[in-house]
XYZ file of C-alpha atoms in Angstrom:
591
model
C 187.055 -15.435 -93.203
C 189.493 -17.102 -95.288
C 187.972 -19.875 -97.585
C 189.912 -23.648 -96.973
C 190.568 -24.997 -100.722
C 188.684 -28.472 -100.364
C 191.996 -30.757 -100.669
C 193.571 -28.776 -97.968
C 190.530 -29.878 -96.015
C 190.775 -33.445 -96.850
C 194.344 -33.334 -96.195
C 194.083 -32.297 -93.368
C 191.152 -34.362 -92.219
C 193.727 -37.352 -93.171
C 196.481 -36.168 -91.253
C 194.118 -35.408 -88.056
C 193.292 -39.132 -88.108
C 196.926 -40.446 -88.937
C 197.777 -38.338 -85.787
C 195.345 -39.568 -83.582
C 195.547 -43.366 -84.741
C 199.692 -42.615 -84.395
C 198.667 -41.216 -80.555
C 196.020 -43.651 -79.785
C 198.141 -46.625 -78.283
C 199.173 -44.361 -75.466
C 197.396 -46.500 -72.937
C 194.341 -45.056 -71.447
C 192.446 -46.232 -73.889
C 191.674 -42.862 -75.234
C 192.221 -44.107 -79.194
C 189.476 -46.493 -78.700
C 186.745 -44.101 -77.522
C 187.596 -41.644 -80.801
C 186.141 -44.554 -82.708
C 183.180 -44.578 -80.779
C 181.774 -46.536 -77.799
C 178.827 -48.005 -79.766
C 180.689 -48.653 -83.294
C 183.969 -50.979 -81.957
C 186.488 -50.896 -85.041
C 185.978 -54.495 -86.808
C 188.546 -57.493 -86.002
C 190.458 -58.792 -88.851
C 188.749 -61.740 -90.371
C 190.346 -65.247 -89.664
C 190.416 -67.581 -92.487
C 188.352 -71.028 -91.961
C 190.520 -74.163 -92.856
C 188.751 -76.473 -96.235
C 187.134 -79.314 -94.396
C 189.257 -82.741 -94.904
C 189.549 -86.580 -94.800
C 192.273 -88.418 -94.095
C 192.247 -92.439 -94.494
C 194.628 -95.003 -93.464
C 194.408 -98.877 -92.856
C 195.548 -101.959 -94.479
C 194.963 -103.869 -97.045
C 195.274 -107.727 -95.760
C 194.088 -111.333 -96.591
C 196.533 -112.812 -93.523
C 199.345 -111.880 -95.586
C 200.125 -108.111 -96.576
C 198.703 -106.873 -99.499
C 201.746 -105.044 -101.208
C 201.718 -102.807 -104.123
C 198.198 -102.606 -104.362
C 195.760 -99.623 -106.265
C 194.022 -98.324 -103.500
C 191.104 -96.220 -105.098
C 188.629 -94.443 -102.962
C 185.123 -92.530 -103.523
C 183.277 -90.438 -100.827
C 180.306 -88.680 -99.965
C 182.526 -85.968 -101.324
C 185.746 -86.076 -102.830
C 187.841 -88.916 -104.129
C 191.413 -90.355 -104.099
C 194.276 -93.057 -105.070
C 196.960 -94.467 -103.514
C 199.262 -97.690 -103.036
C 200.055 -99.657 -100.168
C 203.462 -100.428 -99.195
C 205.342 -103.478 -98.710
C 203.577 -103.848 -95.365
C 199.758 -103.473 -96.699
C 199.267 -100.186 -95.620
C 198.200 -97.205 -96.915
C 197.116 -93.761 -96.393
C 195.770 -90.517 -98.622
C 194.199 -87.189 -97.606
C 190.930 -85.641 -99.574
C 190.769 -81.955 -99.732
C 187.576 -80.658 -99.337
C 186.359 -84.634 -98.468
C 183.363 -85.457 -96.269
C 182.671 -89.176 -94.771
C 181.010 -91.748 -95.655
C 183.768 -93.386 -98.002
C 183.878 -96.842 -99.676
C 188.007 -97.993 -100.518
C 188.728 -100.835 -103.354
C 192.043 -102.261 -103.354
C 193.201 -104.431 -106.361
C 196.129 -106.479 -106.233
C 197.341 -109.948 -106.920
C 198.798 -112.306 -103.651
C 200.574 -115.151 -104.577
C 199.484 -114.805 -108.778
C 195.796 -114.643 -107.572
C 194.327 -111.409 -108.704
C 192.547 -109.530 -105.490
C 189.759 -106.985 -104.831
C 188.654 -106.331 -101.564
C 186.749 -103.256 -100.377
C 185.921 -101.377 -97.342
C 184.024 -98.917 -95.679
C 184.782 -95.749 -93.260
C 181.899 -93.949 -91.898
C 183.064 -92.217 -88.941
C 186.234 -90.603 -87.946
C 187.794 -87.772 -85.260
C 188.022 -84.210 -86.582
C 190.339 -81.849 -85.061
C 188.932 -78.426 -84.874
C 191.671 -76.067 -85.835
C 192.466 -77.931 -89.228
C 189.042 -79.320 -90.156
C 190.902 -83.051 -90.619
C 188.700 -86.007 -90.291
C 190.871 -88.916 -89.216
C 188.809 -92.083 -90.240
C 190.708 -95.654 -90.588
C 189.138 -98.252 -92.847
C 191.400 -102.159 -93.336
C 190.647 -103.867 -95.998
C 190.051 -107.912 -95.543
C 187.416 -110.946 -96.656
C 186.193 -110.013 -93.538
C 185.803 -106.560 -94.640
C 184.465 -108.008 -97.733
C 181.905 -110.547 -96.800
C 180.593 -107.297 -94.585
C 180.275 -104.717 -97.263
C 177.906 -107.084 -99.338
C 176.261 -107.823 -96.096
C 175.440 -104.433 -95.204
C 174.644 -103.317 -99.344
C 173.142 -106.585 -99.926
C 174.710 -106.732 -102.901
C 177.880 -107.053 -104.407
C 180.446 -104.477 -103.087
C 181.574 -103.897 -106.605
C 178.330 -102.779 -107.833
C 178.263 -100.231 -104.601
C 181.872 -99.072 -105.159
C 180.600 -97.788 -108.745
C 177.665 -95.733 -107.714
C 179.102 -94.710 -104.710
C 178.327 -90.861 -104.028
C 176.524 -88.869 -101.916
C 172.915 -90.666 -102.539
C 174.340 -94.133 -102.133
C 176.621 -93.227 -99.151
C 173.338 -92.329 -97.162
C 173.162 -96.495 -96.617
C 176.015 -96.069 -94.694
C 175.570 -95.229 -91.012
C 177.459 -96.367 -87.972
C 174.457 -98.201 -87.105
C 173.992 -100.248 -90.195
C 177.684 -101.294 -90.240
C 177.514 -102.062 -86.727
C 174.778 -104.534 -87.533
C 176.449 -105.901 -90.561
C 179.230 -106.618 -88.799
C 177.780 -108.189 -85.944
C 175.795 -110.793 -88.199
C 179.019 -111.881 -89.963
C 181.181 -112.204 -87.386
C 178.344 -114.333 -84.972
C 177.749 -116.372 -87.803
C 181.017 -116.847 -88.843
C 181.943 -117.796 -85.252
C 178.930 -119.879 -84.692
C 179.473 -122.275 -87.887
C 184.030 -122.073 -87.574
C 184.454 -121.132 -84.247
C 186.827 -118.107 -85.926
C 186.319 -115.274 -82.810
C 187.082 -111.829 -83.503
C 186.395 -110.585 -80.345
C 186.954 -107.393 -79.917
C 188.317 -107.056 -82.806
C 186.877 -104.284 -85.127
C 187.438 -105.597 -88.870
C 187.437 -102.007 -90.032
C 189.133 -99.429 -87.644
C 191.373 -102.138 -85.146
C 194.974 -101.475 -86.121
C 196.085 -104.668 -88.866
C 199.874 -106.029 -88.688
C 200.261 -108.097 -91.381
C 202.950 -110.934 -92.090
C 205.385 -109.946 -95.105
C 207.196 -111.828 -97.286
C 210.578 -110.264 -95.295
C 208.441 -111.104 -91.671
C 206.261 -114.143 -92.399
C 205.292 -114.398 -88.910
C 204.852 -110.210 -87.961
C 201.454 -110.437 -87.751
C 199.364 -108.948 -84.842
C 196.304 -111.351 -83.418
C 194.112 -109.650 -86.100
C 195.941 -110.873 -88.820
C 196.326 -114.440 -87.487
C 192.529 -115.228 -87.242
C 192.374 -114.000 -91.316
C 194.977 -116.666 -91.733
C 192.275 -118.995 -90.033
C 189.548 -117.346 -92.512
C 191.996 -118.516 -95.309
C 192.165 -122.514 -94.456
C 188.522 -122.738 -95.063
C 187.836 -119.894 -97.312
C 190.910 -119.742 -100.609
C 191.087 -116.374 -102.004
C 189.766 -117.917 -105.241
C 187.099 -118.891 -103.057
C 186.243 -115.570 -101.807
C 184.095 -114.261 -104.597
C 181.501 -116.937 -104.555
C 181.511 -116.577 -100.907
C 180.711 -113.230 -100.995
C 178.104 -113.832 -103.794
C 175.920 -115.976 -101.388
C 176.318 -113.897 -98.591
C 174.726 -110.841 -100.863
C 172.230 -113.041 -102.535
C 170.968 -114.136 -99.100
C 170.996 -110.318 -97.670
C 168.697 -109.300 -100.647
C 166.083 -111.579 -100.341
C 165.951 -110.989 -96.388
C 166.458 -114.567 -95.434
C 167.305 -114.008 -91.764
C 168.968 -118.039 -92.342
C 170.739 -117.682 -95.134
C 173.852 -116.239 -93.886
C 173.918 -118.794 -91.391
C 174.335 -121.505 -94.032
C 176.883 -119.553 -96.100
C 179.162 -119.613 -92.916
C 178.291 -123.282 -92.821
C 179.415 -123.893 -96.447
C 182.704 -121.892 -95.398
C 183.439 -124.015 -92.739
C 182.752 -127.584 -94.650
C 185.493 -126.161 -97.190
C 185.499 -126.499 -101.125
C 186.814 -129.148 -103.652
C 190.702 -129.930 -103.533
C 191.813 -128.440 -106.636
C 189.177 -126.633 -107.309
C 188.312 -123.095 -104.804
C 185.694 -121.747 -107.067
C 183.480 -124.973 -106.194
C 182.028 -124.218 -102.499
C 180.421 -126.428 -100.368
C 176.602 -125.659 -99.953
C 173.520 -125.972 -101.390
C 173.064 -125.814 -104.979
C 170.228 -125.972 -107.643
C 170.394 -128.504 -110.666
C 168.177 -128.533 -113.771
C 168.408 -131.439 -116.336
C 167.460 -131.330 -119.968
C 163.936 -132.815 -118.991
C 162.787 -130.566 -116.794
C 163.856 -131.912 -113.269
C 165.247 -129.479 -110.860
C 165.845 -129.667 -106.925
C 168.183 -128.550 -104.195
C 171.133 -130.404 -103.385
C 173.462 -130.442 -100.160
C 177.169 -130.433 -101.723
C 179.600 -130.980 -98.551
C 183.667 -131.493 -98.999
C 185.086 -131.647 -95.801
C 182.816 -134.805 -95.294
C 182.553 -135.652 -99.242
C 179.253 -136.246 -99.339
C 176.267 -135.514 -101.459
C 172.746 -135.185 -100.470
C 169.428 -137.264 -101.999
C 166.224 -135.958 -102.461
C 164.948 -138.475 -99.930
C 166.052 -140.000 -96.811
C 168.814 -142.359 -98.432
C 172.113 -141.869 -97.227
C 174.086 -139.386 -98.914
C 175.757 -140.341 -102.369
C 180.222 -140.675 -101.406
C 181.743 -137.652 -103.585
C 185.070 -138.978 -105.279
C 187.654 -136.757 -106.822
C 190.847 -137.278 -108.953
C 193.553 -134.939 -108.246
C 194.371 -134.781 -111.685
C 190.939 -133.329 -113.437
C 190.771 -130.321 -111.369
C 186.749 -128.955 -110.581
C 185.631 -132.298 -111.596
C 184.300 -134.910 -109.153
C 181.623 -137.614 -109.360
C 178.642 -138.016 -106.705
C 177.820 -141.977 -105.893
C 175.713 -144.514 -103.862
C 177.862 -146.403 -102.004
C 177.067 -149.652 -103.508
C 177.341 -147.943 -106.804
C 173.560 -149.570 -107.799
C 171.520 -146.483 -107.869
C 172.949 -143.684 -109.398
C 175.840 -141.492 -110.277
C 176.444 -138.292 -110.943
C 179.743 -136.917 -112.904
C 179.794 -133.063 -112.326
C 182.149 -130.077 -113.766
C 182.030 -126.860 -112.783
C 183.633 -123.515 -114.494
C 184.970 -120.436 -113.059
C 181.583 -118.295 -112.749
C 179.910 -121.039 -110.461
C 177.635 -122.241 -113.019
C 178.416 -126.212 -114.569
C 177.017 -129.288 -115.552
C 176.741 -132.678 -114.936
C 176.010 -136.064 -116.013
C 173.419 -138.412 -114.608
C 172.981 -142.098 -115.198
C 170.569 -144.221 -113.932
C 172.370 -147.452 -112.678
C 169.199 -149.593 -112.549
C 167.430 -149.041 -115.849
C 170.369 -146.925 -118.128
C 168.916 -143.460 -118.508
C 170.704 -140.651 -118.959
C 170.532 -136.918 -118.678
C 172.429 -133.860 -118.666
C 171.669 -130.623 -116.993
C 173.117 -127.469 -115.089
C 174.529 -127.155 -111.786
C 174.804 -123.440 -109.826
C 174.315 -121.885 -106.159
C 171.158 -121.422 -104.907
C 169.687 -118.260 -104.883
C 166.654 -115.994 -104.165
C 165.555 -113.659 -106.634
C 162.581 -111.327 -106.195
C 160.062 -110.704 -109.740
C 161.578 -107.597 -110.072
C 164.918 -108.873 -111.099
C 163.481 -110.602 -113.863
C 161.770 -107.902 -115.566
C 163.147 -106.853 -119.103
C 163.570 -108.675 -122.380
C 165.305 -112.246 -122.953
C 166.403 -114.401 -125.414
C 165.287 -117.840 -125.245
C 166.699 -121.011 -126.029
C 163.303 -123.717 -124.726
C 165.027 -127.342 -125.616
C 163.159 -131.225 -124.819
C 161.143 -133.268 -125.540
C 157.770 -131.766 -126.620
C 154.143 -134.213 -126.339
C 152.450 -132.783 -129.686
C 154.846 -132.832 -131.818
C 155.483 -136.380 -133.425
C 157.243 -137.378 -135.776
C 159.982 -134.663 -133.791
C 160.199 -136.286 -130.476
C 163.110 -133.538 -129.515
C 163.057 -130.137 -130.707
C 164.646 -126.726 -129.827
C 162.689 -123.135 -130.212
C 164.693 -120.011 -129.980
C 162.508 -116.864 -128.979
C 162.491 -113.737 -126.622
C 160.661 -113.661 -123.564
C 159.887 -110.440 -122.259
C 158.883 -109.905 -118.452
C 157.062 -106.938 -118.196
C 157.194 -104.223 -114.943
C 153.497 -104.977 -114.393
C 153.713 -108.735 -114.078
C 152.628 -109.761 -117.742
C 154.912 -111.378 -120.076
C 154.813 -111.577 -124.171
C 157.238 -114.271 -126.131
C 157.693 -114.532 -129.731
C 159.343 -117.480 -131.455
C 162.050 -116.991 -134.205
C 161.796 -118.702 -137.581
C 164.025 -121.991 -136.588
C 165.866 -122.484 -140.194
C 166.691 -118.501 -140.233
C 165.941 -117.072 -136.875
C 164.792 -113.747 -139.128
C 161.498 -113.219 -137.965
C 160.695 -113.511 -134.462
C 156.565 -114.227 -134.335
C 154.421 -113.097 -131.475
C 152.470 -115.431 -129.983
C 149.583 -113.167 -129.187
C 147.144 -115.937 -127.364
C 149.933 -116.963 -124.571
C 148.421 -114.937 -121.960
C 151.471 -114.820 -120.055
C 151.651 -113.485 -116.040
C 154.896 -114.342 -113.947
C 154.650 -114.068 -110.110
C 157.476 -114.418 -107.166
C 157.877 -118.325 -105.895
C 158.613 -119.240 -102.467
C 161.886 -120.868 -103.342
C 163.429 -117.740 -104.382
C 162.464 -118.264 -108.321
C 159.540 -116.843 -110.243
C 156.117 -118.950 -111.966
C 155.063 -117.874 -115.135
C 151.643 -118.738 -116.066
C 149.533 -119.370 -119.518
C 146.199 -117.935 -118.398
C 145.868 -119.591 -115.176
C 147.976 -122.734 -115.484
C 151.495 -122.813 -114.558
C 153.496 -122.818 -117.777
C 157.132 -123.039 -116.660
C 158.993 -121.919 -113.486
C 162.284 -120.182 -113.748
C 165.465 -119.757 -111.934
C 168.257 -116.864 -111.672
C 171.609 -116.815 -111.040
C 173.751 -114.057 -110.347
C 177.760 -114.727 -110.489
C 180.393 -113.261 -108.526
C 180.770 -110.881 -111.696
C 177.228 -109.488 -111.556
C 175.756 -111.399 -114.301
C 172.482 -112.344 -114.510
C 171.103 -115.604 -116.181
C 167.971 -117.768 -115.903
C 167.548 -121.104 -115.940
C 163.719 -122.829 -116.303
C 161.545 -125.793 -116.544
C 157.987 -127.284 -118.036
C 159.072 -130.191 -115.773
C 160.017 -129.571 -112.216
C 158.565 -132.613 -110.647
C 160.366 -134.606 -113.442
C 157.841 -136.531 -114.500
C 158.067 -138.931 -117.190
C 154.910 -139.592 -119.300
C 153.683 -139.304 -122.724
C 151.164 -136.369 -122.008
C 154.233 -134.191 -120.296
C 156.713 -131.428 -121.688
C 159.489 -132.201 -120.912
C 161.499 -129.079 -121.492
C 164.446 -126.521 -120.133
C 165.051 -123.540 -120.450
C 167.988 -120.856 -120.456
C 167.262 -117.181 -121.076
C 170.265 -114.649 -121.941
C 170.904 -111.478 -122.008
C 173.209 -111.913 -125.023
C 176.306 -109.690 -125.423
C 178.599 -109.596 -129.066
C 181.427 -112.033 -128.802
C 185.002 -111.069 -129.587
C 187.184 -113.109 -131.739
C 190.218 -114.400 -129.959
C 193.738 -114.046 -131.501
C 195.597 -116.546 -133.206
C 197.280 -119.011 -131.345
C 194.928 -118.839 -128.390
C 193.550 -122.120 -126.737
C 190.594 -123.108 -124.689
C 190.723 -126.273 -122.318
C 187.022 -127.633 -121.804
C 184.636 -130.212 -121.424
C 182.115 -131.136 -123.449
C 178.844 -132.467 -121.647
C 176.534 -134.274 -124.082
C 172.890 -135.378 -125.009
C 173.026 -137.074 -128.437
C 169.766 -138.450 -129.106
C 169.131 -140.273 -132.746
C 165.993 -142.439 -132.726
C 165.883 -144.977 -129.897
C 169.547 -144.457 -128.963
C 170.439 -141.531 -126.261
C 173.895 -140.939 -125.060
C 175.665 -138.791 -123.193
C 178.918 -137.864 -122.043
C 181.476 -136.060 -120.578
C 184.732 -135.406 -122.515
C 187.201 -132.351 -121.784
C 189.555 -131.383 -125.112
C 191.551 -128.243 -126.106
C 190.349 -126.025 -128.951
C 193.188 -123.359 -130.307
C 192.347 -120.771 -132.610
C 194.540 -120.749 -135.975
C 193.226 -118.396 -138.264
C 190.946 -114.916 -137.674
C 189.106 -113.662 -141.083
C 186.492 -111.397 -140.572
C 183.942 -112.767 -138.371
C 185.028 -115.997 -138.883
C 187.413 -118.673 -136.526
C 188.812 -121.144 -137.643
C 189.734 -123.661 -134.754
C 191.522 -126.702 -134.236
C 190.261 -129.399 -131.680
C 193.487 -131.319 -130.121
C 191.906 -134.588 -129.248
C 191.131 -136.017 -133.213
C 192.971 -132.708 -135.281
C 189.772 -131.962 -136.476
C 189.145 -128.007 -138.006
C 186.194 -126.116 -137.717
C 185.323 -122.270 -138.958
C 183.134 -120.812 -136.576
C 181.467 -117.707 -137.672
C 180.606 -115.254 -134.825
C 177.660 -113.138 -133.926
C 175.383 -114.804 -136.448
C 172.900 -115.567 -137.371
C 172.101 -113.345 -134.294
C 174.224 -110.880 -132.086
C 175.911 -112.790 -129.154
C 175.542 -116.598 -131.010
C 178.139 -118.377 -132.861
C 177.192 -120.534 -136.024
C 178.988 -123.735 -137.963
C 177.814 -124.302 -141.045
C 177.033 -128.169 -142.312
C 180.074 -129.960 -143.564
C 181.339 -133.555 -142.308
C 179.253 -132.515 -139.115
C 175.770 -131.364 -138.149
C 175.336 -127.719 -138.033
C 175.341 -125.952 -135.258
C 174.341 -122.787 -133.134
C 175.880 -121.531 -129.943
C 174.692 -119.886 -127.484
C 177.458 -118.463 -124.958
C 175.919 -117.677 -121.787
C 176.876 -113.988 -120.520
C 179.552 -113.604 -117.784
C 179.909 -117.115 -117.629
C 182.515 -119.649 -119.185
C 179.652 -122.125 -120.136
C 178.000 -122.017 -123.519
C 175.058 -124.171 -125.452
C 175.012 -125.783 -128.368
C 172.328 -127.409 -130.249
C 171.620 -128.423 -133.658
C 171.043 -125.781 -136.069
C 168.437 -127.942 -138.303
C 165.176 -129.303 -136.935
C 165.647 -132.917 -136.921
C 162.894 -135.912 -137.491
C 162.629 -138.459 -134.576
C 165.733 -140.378 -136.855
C 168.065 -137.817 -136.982
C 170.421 -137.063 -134.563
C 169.510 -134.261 -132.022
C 171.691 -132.346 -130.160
C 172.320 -130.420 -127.172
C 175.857 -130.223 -125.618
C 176.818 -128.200 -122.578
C 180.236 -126.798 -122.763
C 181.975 -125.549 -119.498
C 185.351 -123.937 -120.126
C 188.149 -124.671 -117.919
């Protein structure tokens, strides 16, 4: 038999199949059983469509928020976009999964804006693997982010990711949003109804169509009679403050301090109930209410009248209404945090002190290392009735503390004071006790601003008392940061809130001035005060990083200490001074 060259063979073989594939859609099916019954020929593979997220709302405060930076992190993915004339917006995140958190930045009416939102469910449509979620952006929005984080919604924005997103579940907004909005209604009588802040479609009024917008947009025009958008931030502050330290009342009473309103003039001064702390020691609780102008007492006297003049904005004085007892002159700066003036009427005294929301901080939030500025009057140390000590105080993870006090005339050497035997524990009114051994050395006070900054305000003295045998002391730990030198030609409007005491003589005061920079030379200012011409060079982060010094001239000499994230910064004498020298310790709150 004739031998078959092996490529004739496999020719062959290739043109038997083409044949039978070419004859196989004949119709009785006999192509298919060639292939064999048990091995059916594989079906073409169908490609699977990249999973997806597309977003949409509006970005509203009553009135459209137009040409706004719409920036948005997910579980997965992230995006950008701006919203149009009418608020709205919308952006689609390849390869996205839910939960996402949107910010939107704008400005509405030369007020800058930040609002942020949340979308944690959506609709997905099979074929194309789209999630559909919608997510508005409003103060309500707002106020229910920090409710639901409790903490500030720009701190979540930033570490917003696939960890952090876990906190966000349909059933934790749900909640969030249902505490707001009762206690929002219960203290304004402002009723959503059915209205879902996040996902209920937003009209909003435009410049073009001032009066366009849908029911949802009308009750955020309520929100914004009692709550300004310059208000907004401190309002949302409280309401995260409250959520962290699980006080089930607290968010009732922020809703109450939105409905009594804030200070004409002034939005970033709230109504509700805030903590002062005087130079001696004294600190309490105080009821501040502007839609009925009144001022609360420690006791059961009638509330002190509150007065303002229109024309020193976040300034107002706090009165008995015979004007016998006492009076209170208060100004307040941008971050929350001011000061204030208090004069006895009946016997002349007078103190200064610091004036900020009330909040609740747990130990933990204290923990880490502080620089210390301790200021008063001091029982064992005659002939120096007054005297300041600079330090750090350090609270530690495990509930000890160390301090060490700086060398006053240098602050070089910072000295341990190893027999202190410091402990700090959690207080019931939301601040901390820290104790020498066991007796209570000095209880302290934080205070968180609508910018995240943390700062601490304390006391040898809380009951105020007034003997011979008693410290009589205040505190302010910092975490400091270096300060930047401002450019020429740059001014400051401020007040100046003063304790001036030289021998048996103590004033103090409340003056506001301008201060404009007119020459930059290394680390040094120089600075012209408008009120008496007079020029001072200000040398900055010296003698220690974050403090300002002026060196002895025609005036004392003086160190500053500005207080981080604030616009409020401390003064005091940079010299030890005998009980019949001048001491000083002035209080400046920025404008």
């Amino acid at each position: 038999m004739t031998s078959i060259p092996p490529t004739f063979r496999a020719g062959c073989a290739a043109a038997l199949v083409l044949s039978l594939a070419a004859c196989g859609g004949g119709g009785d099916g006999s192509g298919l059983a060639l292939t064999g019954s048990n091995n059916p020929a594989p079906a073409a593979d169908t490609p699977k469509a990249e999973p997806s997220v597309q977003l949409s709302g509006t970005a509203a405060t009553g009135a459209a928020l137009a040409s706004a930076t719409v920036a948005v992190k997910c579980a997965t993915g992230s995006g950008s976009a701006t919203t149009d004339a009418s608020g709205a917006y919308a952006l689609k995140l390849e390869g996205g999964a839910l939960p996402c958190m949107i910010k939107v930045t704008g400005t509405q009416g030369g007020v800058e804006v930040t609002l942020h939102s949340l979308a944690e469910a959506g609709t997905t449509d099979a074929a194309s693997a789209t999630t559909s979620a919608a997510a508005n952006a409003t103060p309500l929005t707002e106020m229910i982010v920090a409710q639901l984080s409790a903490g500030l919604p720009a701190d979540l924005f930033t570490s917003f990711g696939t960890a952090s997103g876990a906190q966000v579940t349909t059933d934790k907004l749900v909640a969030a949003t249902n505490a707001v909005l009762t206690a929002l209604k219960e203290a304004t009588g402002i009723d959503l109804g059915a209205i879902d802040p996040f996902k209920t479609q937003l009209v909003a009024a435009t410049t073009s169509a001032p009066d366009a917008g849908n029911a949802y947009d009308k009750l955020l025009d309520a929100l914004g009679d009692k709550v300004a958008l310059e208000s907004l931030p401190q309002v949302v502050n409280q309401i995260a403050s409250g959520a962290t330290s699980g006080n089930s009342g607290s968010l009732g009473e922020v809703m109450t301090s939105v409905d009594q309103g804030y200070l004409p003039g002034c939005p970033v001064m709230v109504s509700g109930k805030y903590r002062l702390v005087d130079f001696f020691g004294r600190t309490n609780v105080r009821q501040i209410d502007f839609k009925a102008m009144k001022f609360s007492t420690l006791d059961s006297q009638a509330p002190y009248d509150i007065t303002a003049d229109p024309a020193k904005a976040c300034e107002f004085v706090a009165a008995d209404a015979a004007g016998t007892a006492a009076r209170f002159t208060f100004v307040m700066g941008s971050s929350g945090l001011g000061s204030y003036r208090t004069e006895n009427l009946q016997n002349g005294k007078t103190s200064i002190g610091y004036i900020f929301p009330q909040q609740s901080h747990t130990a933990s939030e204290f923990t880490g290392e502080w620089r210390m500025l301790h200021s008063g009057a001091f029982p064992d140390n005659t002939p120096i009735v007054f005297e300041h000590v600079v330090g750090k105080l350090n609270f530690q993870a495990d509930g000890k503390a160390d301090v060490c006090d700086y060398d006053y005339a240098t602050l070089g050497t910072c000295s341990p004071d190893t027999e202190a035997n410091l402990t700090f524990v959690s207080r019931d009114d939301g601040g901390i006790t820290l104790n020498s051994g066991a007796a209570q050395a000095a209880v302290m006070y934080g205070y968180r601003t609508p910018n995240g900054a943390f700062n601490v305000f304390g006391t040898t003295n809380p009951d105020g008392l007034n003997t011979p045998q008693t410290e009589q002391t205040n505190f302010v730990l910092t975490k400091p940061q270096a300060t930047v030198l401002p450019a020429v030609g740059f001014t400051v409007k401020y007040w100046d809130v003063s304790f001036n005491q030289a021998g048996a003589n103590r004033t103090t005061s409340v003056a506001a001035d301008i201060n404009t920079t007119t020459a930059v030379s290394g680390d040094v200012e120089t600075k012209t005060r408008t009120s008496d011409g007079r020029v001072t060079d200000v040398r900055n982060n010296y003698p220690l990083t974050g403090m300002r010094y002026r060196a002895p001239g025609a005036y004392t000499s003086i160190y500053q200490f500005p207080i981080p994230g604030t616009s409020v910064g401390v003064s005091i004498n940079s010299a030890q001074t005998s009980q019949t020298q001048s001491h000083v310790y002035v209080i400046s709150v920025n404008k």
